[in-house]
mmCIF file of C-alpha atoms in Angstrom:
data_model
loop_
_atom_site.group_PDB
_atom_site.id
_atom_site.type_symbol
_atom_site.label_atom_id
_atom_site.label_comp_id
_atom_site.label_asym_id
_atom_site.label_seq_id
_atom_site.Cartn_x
_atom_site.Cartn_y
_atom_site.Cartn_z
ATOM 1 C CA MET R 26 -10.870 -8.712 -104.615
ATOM 2 C CA ALA R 27 -12.717 -10.017 -107.660
ATOM 3 C CA MET R 28 -16.114 -8.675 -108.666
ATOM 4 C CA ARG R 29 -18.537 -10.795 -110.644
ATOM 5 C CA GLY R 30 -21.605 -9.725 -112.542
ATOM 6 C CA ARG R 31 -23.533 -9.444 -115.756
ATOM 7 C CA VAL R 32 -22.490 -6.947 -118.420
ATOM 8 C CA HIS R 33 -24.594 -3.952 -119.431
ATOM 9 C CA ARG R 34 -23.021 -2.751 -122.675
ATOM 10 C CA PHE R 35 -22.974 0.769 -124.119
ATOM 11 C CA GLY R 36 -21.119 2.220 -127.094
ATOM 12 C CA ASP R 37 -18.805 5.181 -127.604
ATOM 13 C CA ASP R 38 -19.223 8.779 -126.444
ATOM 14 C CA ILE R 39 -21.701 8.162 -123.642
ATOM 15 C CA SER R 40 -22.167 11.592 -122.132
ATOM 16 C CA THR R 41 -23.380 12.105 -118.588
ATOM 17 C CA ASP R 42 -26.031 14.269 -120.289
ATOM 18 C CA VAL R 43 -27.451 11.004 -121.679
ATOM 19 C CA HIS R 44 -26.553 8.949 -118.611
ATOM 20 C CA LEU R 45 -28.674 11.277 -116.433
ATOM 21 C CA SER R 46 -30.672 13.311 -118.914
ATOM 22 C CA VAL R 47 -31.918 16.701 -117.781
ATOM 23 C CA LYS R 48 -35.226 15.845 -119.466
ATOM 24 C CA TYR R 49 -36.014 13.670 -116.466
ATOM 25 C CA ARG R 50 -34.657 16.028 -113.793
ATOM 26 C CA PRO R 51 -37.286 18.212 -112.219
ATOM 27 C CA PRO R 52 -36.091 20.695 -109.602
ATOM 28 C CA ARG R 53 -35.007 19.002 -106.375
ATOM 29 C CA THR R 54 -34.607 15.590 -107.983
ATOM 30 C CA THR R 55 -33.968 12.842 -105.454
ATOM 31 C CA LEU R 56 -31.335 10.133 -105.749
ATOM 32 C CA GLU R 57 -34.104 7.556 -106.144
ATOM 33 C CA GLU R 58 -35.528 9.479 -109.124
ATOM 34 C CA LEU R 59 -32.075 9.726 -110.691
ATOM 35 C CA LYS R 60 -31.514 6.002 -110.228
ATOM 36 C CA ARG R 61 -34.887 5.211 -111.819
ATOM 37 C CA ASP R 62 -34.062 7.226 -114.938
ATOM 38 C CA ALA R 63 -30.392 6.288 -115.462
ATOM 39 C CA PHE R 64 -29.634 5.641 -119.152
ATOM 40 C CA ARG R 65 -33.362 5.930 -119.913
ATOM 41 C CA GLU R 66 -32.744 7.193 -123.464
ATOM 42 C CA LEU R 67 -30.325 4.365 -124.334
ATOM 43 C CA ASP R 68 -31.831 1.492 -122.371
ATOM 44 C CA PRO R 69 -35.208 2.276 -120.777
ATOM 45 C CA ASP R 70 -35.009 -0.930 -118.702
ATOM 46 C CA PHE R 71 -31.476 -0.399 -117.368
ATOM 47 C CA SER R 72 -32.471 0.659 -113.845
ATOM 48 C CA ALA R 73 -35.004 -2.145 -113.527
ATOM 49 C CA ASN R 74 -32.596 -4.791 -114.828
ATOM 50 C CA VAL R 75 -29.297 -3.887 -113.164
ATOM 51 C CA GLN R 76 -28.432 -6.143 -110.239
ATOM 52 C CA PRO R 77 -25.868 -5.664 -107.456
ATOM 53 C CA GLY R 78 -22.457 -6.647 -108.806
ATOM 54 C CA ASP R 79 -23.290 -6.002 -112.459
ATOM 55 C CA VAL R 80 -20.692 -4.274 -114.623
ATOM 56 C CA VAL R 81 -21.156 -1.422 -117.078
ATOM 57 C CA VAL R 82 -18.972 -1.759 -120.193
ATOM 58 C CA ALA R 83 -18.522 0.865 -122.888
ATOM 59 C CA GLY R 84 -16.266 1.956 -125.711
ATOM 60 C CA GLU R 85 -14.419 5.269 -125.978
ATOM 61 C CA ASN R 86 -15.184 8.387 -123.917
ATOM 62 C CA PHE R 87 -17.584 7.041 -121.303
ATOM 63 C CA GLY R 88 -18.812 9.895 -119.118
ATOM 64 C CA LEU R 89 -17.598 12.717 -121.318
ATOM 65 C CA VAL R 90 -18.786 16.328 -121.156
ATOM 66 C CA SER R 91 -20.109 16.904 -117.658
ATOM 67 C CA SER R 92 -18.754 17.161 -114.147
ATOM 68 C CA ARG R 93 -21.880 15.684 -112.534
ATOM 69 C CA GLN R 94 -20.834 13.817 -109.406
ATOM 70 C CA ASP R 95 -24.241 12.158 -109.305
ATOM 71 C CA ALA R 96 -23.514 10.270 -112.544
ATOM 72 C CA ALA R 97 -21.027 8.088 -110.659
ATOM 73 C CA VAL R 98 -23.047 7.995 -107.434
ATOM 74 C CA VAL R 99 -26.133 6.724 -109.264
ATOM 75 C CA LEU R 100 -24.203 3.821 -110.800
ATOM 76 C CA ARG R 101 -22.630 2.946 -107.461
ATOM 77 C CA ASP R 102 -25.974 3.121 -105.644
ATOM 78 C CA LEU R 103 -27.676 0.978 -108.299
ATOM 79 C CA GLY R 104 -25.164 -1.734 -107.354
ATOM 80 C CA VAL R 105 -22.830 -1.471 -110.351
ATOM 81 C CA SER R 106 -19.544 -2.949 -109.127
ATOM 82 C CA CYS R 107 -17.346 -1.222 -111.723
ATOM 83 C CA VAL R 108 -17.228 0.400 -115.137
ATOM 84 C CA LEU R 109 -14.911 -0.822 -117.890
ATOM 85 C CA ALA R 110 -14.376 1.358 -120.959
ATOM 86 C CA ARG R 111 -11.686 2.009 -123.548
ATOM 87 C CA SER R 112 -11.450 5.574 -122.167
ATOM 88 C CA PHE R 113 -13.287 7.965 -119.858
ATOM 89 C CA GLY R 114 -14.132 11.616 -119.662
ATOM 90 C CA HIS R 115 -11.596 12.936 -117.152
ATOM 91 C CA MET R 116 -14.143 14.585 -114.817
ATOM 92 C CA PHE R 117 -16.329 11.472 -114.701
ATOM 93 C CA TYR R 118 -13.267 9.319 -114.039
ATOM 94 C CA ARG R 119 -12.184 11.446 -111.071
ATOM 95 C CA ASN R 120 -15.732 11.741 -109.710
ATOM 96 C CA ALA R 121 -16.165 7.961 -109.910
ATOM 97 C CA ILE R 122 -12.941 7.269 -108.023
ATOM 98 C CA ASN R 123 -13.808 9.906 -105.410
ATOM 99 C CA SER R 124 -17.249 8.269 -105.034
ATOM 100 C CA GLY R 125 -15.852 4.769 -104.568
ATOM 101 C CA LEU R 126 -16.817 3.448 -108.006
ATOM 102 C CA PRO R 127 -13.973 1.589 -109.734
ATOM 103 C CA VAL R 128 -13.485 2.731 -113.329
ATOM 104 C CA ILE R 129 -11.072 0.756 -115.472
ATOM 105 C CA ALA R 130 -9.651 1.713 -118.845
ATOM 106 C CA CYS R 131 -9.059 -1.394 -120.946
ATOM 107 C CA ASP R 132 -9.848 -3.070 -124.256
ATOM 108 C CA THR R 133 -13.578 -3.812 -124.143
ATOM 109 C CA ASP R 134 -14.031 -5.137 -127.696
ATOM 110 C CA ALA R 135 -14.499 -8.783 -126.649
ATOM 111 C CA ILE R 136 -17.168 -8.013 -124.018
ATOM 112 C CA ARG R 137 -20.833 -8.292 -125.000
ATOM 113 C CA ALA R 138 -24.103 -7.342 -123.317
ATOM 114 C CA GLY R 139 -25.288 -10.132 -121.039
ATOM 115 C CA ASP R 140 -21.840 -11.723 -120.648
ATOM 116 C CA GLU R 141 -20.869 -12.885 -117.197
ATOM 117 C CA ILE R 142 -17.639 -11.138 -116.218
ATOM 118 C CA GLU R 143 -15.150 -11.327 -113.374
ATOM 119 C CA VAL R 144 -13.016 -8.265 -112.721
ATOM 120 C CA ASP R 145 -10.072 -8.124 -110.328
ATOM 121 C CA PRO R 146 -8.972 -4.470 -110.094
ATOM 122 C CA VAL R 147 -6.051 -5.273 -107.791
ATOM 123 C CA LYS R 148 -4.659 -7.995 -110.074
ATOM 124 C CA GLY R 149 -5.420 -6.033 -113.228
ATOM 125 C CA GLU R 150 -7.494 -8.706 -114.954
ATOM 126 C CA ALA R 151 -10.986 -9.135 -116.327
ATOM 127 C CA ARG R 152 -12.231 -12.539 -117.456
ATOM 128 C CA VAL R 153 -15.131 -13.040 -119.799
ATOM 129 C CA GLY R 154 -15.630 -16.492 -121.292
ATOM 130 C CA ASP R 155 -12.208 -17.797 -122.346
ATOM 131 C CA GLU R 156 -10.836 -14.261 -122.732
ATOM 132 C CA THR R 157 -8.565 -12.590 -120.165
ATOM 133 C CA ILE R 158 -8.218 -8.833 -120.509
ATOM 134 C CA THR R 159 -5.354 -7.174 -118.683
ATOM 135 C CA PHE R 160 -5.159 -3.588 -117.478
ATOM 136 C CA THR R 161 -3.107 -1.496 -115.080
ATOM 137 C CA PRO R 162 -4.150 -2.506 -111.552
ATOM 138 C CA PHE R 163 -5.122 0.068 -108.949
ATOM 139 C CA PRO R 164 -2.315 1.073 -106.573
ATOM 140 C CA ASP R 165 -2.898 -0.124 -102.993
ATOM 141 C CA GLY R 166 -3.592 3.361 -101.592
ATOM 142 C CA LEU R 167 -6.114 4.213 -104.271
ATOM 143 C CA TRP R 168 -7.824 0.840 -103.926
ATOM 144 C CA ALA R 169 -8.083 1.392 -100.145
ATOM 145 C CA MET R 170 -9.867 4.680 -100.837
ATOM 146 C CA ILE R 171 -12.288 3.018 -103.267
ATOM 147 C CA GLU R 172 -13.000 0.182 -100.827
ATOM 148 C CA ALA R 173 -13.717 2.740 -98.097
ATOM 149 C CA GLY R 174 -16.493 4.146 -100.288
ATOM 150 C CA GLY R 175 -14.566 7.046 -101.784
ATOM 151 C CA LEU R 176 -12.447 9.994 -100.759
ATOM 152 C CA VAL R 177 -14.633 11.468 -98.000
ATOM 153 C CA PRO R 178 -15.317 8.165 -96.165
ATOM 154 C CA TYR R 179 -11.625 7.270 -96.498
ATOM 155 C CA LEU R 180 -10.502 10.563 -94.992
ATOM 156 C CA GLN R 181 -13.104 10.287 -92.235
ATOM 157 C CA ALA R 182 -11.792 6.832 -91.305
ATOM 158 C CA LYS R 183 -8.062 7.349 -91.839
ATOM 159 C CA GLY R 184 -7.489 11.062 -91.559
ATOM 160 C CA ASP R 185 -5.173 11.228 -94.592
ATOM 161 C CA PHE R 186 -3.307 9.227 -97.200
#
């Protein structure tokens, strides 16, 4: 199942504290407010410009520091099809998978903001321009969970792994 979209590029060490800054989180913040303010400090136009299918690409340590589940949910609900980074914060990585957002560790050096990219998480390939980037594909069971929308929807539909 290939995903196609435009690249939104970020650098290294993107903390979920920047991704969803507490500066913009009044008490009882709604999902719509979180979506509106995603990455506001790094790219004030991100939420307005992201389109369904687009791909977030970063360097090392994307999603480090925090265990905020909503960091992954916001990206998924904005229509981001997947996140590619050289590495991920372990809590963000697990939260993303559990939320049905594919996160892929791979070499992202050749990918630029605005590039059109095709990512096939089952094949283990991303294509941007003439470049093919390979990565470890998702196992069938894990991909089934992601396609179901995450862990809870998968368990509700299937009952177990």
